[in-house]
Every structure is written in structure tokens, then in C-alpha cells.
PDB file of C-alpha atoms in Angstrom:
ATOM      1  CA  UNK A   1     116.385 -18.751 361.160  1.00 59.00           C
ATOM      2  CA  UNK A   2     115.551 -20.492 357.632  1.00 59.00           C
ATOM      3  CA  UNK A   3     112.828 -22.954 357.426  1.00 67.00           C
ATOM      4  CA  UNK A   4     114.669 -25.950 355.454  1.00 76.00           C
ATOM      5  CA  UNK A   5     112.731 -27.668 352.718  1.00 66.00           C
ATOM      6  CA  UNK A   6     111.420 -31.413 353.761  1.00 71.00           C
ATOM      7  CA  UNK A   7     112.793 -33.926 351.287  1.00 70.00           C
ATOM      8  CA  UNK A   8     110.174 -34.871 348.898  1.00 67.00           C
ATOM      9  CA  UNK A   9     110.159 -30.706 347.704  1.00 63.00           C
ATOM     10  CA  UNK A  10     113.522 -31.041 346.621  1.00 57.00           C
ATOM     11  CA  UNK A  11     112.674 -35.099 344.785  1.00 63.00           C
ATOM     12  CA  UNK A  12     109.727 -33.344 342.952  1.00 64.00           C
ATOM     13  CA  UNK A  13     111.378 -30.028 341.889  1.00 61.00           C
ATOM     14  CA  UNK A  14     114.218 -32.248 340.979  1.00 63.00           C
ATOM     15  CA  UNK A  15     111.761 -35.035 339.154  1.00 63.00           C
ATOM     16  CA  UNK A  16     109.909 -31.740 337.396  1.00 59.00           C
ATOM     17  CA  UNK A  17     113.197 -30.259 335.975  1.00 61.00           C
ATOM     18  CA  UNK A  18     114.191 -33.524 334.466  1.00 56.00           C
ATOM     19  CA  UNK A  19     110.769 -33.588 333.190  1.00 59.00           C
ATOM     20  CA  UNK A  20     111.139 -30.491 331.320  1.00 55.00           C
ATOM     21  CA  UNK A  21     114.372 -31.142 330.386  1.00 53.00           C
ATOM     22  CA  UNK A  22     113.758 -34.547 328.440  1.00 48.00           C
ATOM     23  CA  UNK A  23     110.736 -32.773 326.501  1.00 57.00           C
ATOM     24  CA  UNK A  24     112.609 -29.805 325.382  1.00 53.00           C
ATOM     25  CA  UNK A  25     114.891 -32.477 323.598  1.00 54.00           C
ATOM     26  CA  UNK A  26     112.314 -34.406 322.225  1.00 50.00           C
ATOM     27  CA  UNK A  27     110.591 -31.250 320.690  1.00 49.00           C
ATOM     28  CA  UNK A  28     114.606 -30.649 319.137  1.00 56.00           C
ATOM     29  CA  UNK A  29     115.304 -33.838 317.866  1.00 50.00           C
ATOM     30  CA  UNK A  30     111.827 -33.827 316.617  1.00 50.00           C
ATOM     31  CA  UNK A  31     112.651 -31.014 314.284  1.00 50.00           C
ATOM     32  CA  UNK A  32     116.146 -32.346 313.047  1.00 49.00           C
ATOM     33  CA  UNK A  33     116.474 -34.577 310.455  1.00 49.00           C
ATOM     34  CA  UNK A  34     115.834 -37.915 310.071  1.00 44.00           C
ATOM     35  CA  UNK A  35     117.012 -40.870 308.997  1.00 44.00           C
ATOM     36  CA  UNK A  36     115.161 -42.085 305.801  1.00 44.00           C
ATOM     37  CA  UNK A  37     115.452 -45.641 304.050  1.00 41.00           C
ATOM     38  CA  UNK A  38     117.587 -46.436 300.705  1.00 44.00           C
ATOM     39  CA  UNK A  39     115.222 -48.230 298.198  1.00 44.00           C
ATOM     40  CA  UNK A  40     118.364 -49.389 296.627  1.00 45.00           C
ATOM     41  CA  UNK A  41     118.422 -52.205 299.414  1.00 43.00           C
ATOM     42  CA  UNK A  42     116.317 -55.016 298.438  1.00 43.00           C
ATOM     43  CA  UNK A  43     115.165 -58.305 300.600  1.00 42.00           C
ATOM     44  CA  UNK A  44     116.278 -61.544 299.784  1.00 44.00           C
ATOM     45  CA  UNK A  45     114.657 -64.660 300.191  1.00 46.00           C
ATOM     46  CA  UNK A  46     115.409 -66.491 303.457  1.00 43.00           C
ATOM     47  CA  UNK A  47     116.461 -70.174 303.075  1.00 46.00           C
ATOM     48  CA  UNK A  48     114.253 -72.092 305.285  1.00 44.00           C
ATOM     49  CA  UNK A  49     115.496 -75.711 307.036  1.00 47.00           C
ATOM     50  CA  UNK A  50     114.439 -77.770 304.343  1.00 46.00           C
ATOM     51  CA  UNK A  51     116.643 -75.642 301.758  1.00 48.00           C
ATOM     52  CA  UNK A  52     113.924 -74.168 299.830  1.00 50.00           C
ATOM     53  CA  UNK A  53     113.363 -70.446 299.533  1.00 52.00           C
ATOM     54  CA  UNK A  54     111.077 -68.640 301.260  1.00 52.00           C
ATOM     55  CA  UNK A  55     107.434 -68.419 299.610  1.00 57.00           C
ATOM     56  CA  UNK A  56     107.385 -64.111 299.673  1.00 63.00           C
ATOM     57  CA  UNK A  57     107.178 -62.391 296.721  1.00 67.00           C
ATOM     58  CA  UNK A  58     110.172 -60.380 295.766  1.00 75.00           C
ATOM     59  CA  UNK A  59     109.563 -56.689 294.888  1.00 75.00           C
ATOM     60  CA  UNK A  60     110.165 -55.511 291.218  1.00 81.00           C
ATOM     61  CA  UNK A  61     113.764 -54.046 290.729  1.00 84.00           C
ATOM     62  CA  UNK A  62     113.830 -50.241 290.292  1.00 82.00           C
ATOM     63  CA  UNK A  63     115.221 -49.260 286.819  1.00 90.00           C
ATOM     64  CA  UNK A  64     118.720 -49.248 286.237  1.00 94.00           C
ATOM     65  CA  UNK A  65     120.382 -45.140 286.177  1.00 96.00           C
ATOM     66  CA  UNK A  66     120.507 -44.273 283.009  1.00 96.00           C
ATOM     67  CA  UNK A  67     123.562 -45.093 280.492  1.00 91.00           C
ATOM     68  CA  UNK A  68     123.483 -41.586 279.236  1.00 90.00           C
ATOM     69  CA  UNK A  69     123.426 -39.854 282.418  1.00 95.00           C
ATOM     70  CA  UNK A  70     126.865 -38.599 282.832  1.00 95.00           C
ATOM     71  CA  UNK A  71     129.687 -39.020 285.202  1.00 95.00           C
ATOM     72  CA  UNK A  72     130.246 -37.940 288.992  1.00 96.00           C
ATOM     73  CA  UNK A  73     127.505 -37.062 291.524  1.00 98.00           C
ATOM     74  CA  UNK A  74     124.725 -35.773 290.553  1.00 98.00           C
ATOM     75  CA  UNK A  75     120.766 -36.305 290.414  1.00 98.00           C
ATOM     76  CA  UNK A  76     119.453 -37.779 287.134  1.00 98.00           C
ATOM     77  CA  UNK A  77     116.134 -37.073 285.951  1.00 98.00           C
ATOM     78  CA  UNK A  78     114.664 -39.279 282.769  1.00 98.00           C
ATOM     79  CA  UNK A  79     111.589 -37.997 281.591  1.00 98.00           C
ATOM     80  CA  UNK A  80     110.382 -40.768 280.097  1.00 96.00           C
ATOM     81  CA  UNK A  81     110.657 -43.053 283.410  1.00 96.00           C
ATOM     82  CA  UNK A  82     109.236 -40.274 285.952  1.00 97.00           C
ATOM     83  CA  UNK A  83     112.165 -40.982 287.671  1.00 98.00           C
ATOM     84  CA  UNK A  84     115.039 -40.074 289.739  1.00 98.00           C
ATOM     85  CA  UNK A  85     118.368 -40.944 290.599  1.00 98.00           C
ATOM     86  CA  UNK A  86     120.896 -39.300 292.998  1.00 98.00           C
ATOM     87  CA  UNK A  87     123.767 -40.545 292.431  1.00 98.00           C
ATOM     88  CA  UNK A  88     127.191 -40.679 294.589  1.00 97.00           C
ATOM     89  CA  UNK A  89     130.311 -39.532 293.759  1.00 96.00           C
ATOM     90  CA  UNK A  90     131.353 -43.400 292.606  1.00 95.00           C
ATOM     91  CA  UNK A  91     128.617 -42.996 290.047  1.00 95.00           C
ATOM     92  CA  UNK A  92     126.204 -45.451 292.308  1.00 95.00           C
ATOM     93  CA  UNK A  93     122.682 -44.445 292.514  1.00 96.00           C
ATOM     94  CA  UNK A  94     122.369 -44.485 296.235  1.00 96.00           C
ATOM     95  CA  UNK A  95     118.204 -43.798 296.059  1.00 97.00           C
ATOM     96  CA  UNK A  96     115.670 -43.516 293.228  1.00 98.00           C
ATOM     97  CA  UNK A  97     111.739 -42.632 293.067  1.00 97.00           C
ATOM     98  CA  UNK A  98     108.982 -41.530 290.662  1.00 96.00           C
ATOM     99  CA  UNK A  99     107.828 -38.074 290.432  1.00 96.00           C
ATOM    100  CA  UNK A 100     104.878 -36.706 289.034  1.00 93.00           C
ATOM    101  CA  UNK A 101     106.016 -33.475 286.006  1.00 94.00           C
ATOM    102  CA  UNK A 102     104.307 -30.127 285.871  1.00 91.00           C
ATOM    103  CA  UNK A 103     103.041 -29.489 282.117  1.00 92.00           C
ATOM    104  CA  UNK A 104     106.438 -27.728 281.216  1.00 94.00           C
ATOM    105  CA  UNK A 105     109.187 -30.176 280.887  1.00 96.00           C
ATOM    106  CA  UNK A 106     112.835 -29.419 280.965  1.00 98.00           C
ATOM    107  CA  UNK A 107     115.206 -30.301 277.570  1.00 97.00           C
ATOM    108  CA  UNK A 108     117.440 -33.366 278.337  1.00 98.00           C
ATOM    109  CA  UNK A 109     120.608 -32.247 278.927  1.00 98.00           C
ATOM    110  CA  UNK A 110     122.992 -30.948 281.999  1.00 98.00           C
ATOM    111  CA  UNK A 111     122.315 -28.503 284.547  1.00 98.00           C
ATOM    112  CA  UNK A 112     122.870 -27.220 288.128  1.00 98.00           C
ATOM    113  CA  UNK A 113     120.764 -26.321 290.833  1.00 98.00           C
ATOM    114  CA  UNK A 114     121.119 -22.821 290.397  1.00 98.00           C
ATOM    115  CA  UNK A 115     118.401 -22.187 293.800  1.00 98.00           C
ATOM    116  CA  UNK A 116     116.568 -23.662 296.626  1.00 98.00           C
ATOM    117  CA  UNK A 117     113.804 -22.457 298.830  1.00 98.00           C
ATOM    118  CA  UNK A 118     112.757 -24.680 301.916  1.00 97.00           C
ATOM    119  CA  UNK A 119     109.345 -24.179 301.253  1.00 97.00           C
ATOM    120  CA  UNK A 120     106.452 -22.005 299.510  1.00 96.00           C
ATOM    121  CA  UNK A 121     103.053 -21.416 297.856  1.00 94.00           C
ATOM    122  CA  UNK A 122     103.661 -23.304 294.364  1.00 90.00           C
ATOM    123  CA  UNK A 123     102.085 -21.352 291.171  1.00 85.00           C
ATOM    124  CA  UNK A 124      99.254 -23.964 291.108  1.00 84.00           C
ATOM    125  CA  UNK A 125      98.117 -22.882 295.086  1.00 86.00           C
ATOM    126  CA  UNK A 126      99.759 -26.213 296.535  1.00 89.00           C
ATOM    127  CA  UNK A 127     102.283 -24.952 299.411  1.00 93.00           C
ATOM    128  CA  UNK A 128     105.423 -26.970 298.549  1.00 96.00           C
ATOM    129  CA  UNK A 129     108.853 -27.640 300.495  1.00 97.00           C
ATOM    130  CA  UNK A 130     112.122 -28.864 299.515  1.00 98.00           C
ATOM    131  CA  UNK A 131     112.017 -26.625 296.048  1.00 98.00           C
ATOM    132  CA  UNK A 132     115.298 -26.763 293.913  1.00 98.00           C
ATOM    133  CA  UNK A 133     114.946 -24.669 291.112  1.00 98.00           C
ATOM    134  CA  UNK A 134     117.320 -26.259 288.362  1.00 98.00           C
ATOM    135  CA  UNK A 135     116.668 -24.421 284.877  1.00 98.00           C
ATOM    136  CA  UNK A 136     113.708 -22.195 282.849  1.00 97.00           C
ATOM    137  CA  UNK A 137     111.904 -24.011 280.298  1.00 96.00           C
ATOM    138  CA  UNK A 138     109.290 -22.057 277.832  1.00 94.00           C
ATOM    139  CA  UNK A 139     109.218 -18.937 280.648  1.00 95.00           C
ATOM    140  CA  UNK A 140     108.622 -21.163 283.206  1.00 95.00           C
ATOM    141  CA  UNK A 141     111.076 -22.183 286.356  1.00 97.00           C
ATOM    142  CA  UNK A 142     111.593 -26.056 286.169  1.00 98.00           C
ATOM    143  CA  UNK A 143     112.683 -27.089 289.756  1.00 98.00           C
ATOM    144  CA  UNK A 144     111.788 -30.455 291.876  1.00 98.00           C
ATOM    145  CA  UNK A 145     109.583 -30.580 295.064  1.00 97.00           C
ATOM    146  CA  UNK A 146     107.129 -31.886 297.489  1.00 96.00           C
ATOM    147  CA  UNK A 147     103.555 -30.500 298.462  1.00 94.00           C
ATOM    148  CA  UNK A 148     103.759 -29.698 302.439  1.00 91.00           C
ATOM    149  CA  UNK A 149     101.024 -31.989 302.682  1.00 88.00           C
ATOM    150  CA  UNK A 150     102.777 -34.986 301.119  1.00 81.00           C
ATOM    151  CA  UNK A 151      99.914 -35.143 298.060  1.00 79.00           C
ATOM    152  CA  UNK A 152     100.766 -35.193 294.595  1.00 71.00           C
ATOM    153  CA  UNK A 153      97.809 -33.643 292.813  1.00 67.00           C
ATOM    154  CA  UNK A 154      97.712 -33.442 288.869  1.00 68.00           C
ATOM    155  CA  UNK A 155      98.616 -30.459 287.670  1.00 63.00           C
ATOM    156  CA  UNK A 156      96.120 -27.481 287.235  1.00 65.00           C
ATOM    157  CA  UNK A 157      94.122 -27.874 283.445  1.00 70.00           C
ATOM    158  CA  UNK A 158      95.651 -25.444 281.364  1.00 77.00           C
ATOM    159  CA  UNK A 159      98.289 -24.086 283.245  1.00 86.00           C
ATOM    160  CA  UNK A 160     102.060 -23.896 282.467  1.00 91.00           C
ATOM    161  CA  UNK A 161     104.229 -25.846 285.505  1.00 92.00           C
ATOM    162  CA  UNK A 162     107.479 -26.337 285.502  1.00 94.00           C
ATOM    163  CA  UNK A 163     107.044 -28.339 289.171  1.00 94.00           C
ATOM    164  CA  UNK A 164     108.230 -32.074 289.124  1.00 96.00           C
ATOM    165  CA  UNK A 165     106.397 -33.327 292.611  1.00 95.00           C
ATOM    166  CA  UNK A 166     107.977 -35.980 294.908  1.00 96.00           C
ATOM    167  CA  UNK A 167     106.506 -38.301 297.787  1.00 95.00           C
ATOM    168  CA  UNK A 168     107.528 -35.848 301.100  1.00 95.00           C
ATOM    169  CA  UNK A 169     110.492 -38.620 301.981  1.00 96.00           C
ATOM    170  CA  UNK A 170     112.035 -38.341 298.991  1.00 97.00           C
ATOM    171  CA  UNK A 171     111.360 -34.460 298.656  1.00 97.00           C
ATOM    172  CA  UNK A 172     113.506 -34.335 301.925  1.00 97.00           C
ATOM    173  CA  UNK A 173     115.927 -37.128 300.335  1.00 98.00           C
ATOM    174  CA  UNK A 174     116.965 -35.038 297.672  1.00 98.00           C
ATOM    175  CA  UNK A 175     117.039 -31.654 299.519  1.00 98.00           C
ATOM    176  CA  UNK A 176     119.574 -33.432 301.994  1.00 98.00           C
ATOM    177  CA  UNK A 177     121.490 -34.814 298.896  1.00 98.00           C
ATOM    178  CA  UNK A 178     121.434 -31.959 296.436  1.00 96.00           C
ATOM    179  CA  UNK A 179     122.447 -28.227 297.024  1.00 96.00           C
ATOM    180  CA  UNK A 180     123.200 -25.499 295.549  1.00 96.00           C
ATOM    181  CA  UNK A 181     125.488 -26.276 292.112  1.00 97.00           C
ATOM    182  CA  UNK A 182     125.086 -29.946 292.594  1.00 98.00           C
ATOM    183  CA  UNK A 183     124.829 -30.928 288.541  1.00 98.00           C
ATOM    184  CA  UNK A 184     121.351 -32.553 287.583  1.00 98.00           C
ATOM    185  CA  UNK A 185     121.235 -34.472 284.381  1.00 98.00           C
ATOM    186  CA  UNK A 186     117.701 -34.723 282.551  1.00 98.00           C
ATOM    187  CA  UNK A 187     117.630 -37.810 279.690  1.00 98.00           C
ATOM    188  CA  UNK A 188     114.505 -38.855 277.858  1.00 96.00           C
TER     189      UNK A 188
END
């Protein structure tokens, strides 16, 4: 005859499979993607009961997209600003951020994202992620990413980049936004 299992076997196996079950899908949803804040919201001040704004200092507005940029969705890049738009179909920018240029900048004008990598050893040594190669400017690929490690260092002395770096958010911003063919605009 079968020896039965007492009661508290069965709680524990049960209580260990659960176990195992809730950390498998916290290691997945830890590599998914997630969720990353619009700068285009900004906070207001808060009337207080005496009618009288609240005493916090409001943050700078980001710089309005460019006039120039063209039409439709796309991401905008103004050299001048070290900035970036991605914009929505509406022609809203729905985000924007500064980036830090290689030494090689791109000619204003309109492009595509013509490739994208998720992530490599940059020509300067700094492993990189999010990499959206968008044109070739004086032999060099232009294309926008992040450095693995989140840093932005300058670029190399003497050495021809065509990488235009991003804060790692924003790197993964724009790689969610922008693939393959999406048109990028570059103004001065």
C-alpha cells in the first residue's frame, strides 16, 4: 500500500512552486519595457487656501520644435540646440532631450533611419545601445545612441564621430519611437 503525504508536504511544495513561479515573472517583466516619463508634461503651481500660488519654482520650458522641421512624424534634430524632438503623427512633439554630437555632424536636411543595432562597441571604445544609424557624413556613419553605461563622455581628441549620445532613458525613448524608415529631420 502507498504511504500518503501528511499535509504540510503538499502546503510547502505548493507554497515553493508559487514561489518560483512569481520570480520567473519578475525576472520577465524585468526585461520588457518600461514605461518612461514625457518631459512635455510640466507642473503647475497649486493654489493654496488663501488663493496665492504655491512658492515652488517652475522648471524652464523646453524649446519649442523647430519651425523648419517639416511635417508628419518624425524625430527632429537641431544642431545648434543639442536637441531632439520626436514628434507624433499630429506634428506634436510628444518628448524632447539634449544630446551630446560626435565631431562629425550631419548636413541639415531630411533623412531616414536607414539601420538600427540594439547595441555595440562604438568606434571611440564606449559599448553603446539603442544605435540608429540615419546618414554618412565626411566617411563617417552619423546615427543616435546611448553608452550601455548611461555616461556621456566627450568625444575621443582627434577622432572623427559621427555618434550623437543620449541620457539611457531617452536612448530607449527614441529606439521605442523611431524604426527603421521613420524620417529624421536635422535643422541648424
Amino acid at each position: 500500500m502507498a504511504a500518503r503525504l501528511p499535509s504540510w508536504a503538499w502546503v510547502s511544495g505548493l507554497t515553493a512552486g508559487a514561489t518560483a513561479a512569481v520570480i520567473a515573472l519578475a525576472v520577465q517583466a524585468n526585461h520588457g519595457p518600461h514605461p518612461t516619463a514625457s518631459t512635455s508634461v510640466k507642473p503647475r503651481p497649486s493654489a493654496s487656501a488663501g488663493g496665492h500660488a504655491s512658492a515652488t519654482p517652475q522648471q524652464p520650458s523646453p524649446p519649442a520644435l523647430p519651425a523648419d522641421s517639416g511635417t508628419g512624424r518624425r524625430i527632429v534634430y537641431s544642431l545648434g540646440e543639442k536637441r531632439v524632438w520626436l514628434v507624433d503623427a499630429t506634428g506634436k512633439a510628444s518628448r524632447t532631450f539634449t544630446v551630446w554630437p560626435g565631431t562629425v555632424n550631419p548636413r541639415p536636411g531630411s533623412y531616414s533611419v536607414i539601420r538600427r543595432v540594439q547595441s555595440l562597441k562604438g568606434s571611440d571604445g564606449v559599448e553603446i545601445e539603442h544605435v540608429m544609424y540615419f546618414t554618412l557624413a565626411s566617411g563617417v556613419n552619423v546615427a543616435f545612441s546611448n553608452a550601455l553605461d548611461g555616461a556621456s563622455p566627450p568625444p575621443a581628441n582627434g577622432k572623427k564621430l559621427g555618434g550623437i549620445r543620449m541620457h539611457k532613458e531617452d536612448g530607449a525613448a527614441l529606439w521605442a519611437f523611431g524604426d527603421q524608415g521613420t524620417k529624421v529631420t536635422v535643422v541648424t
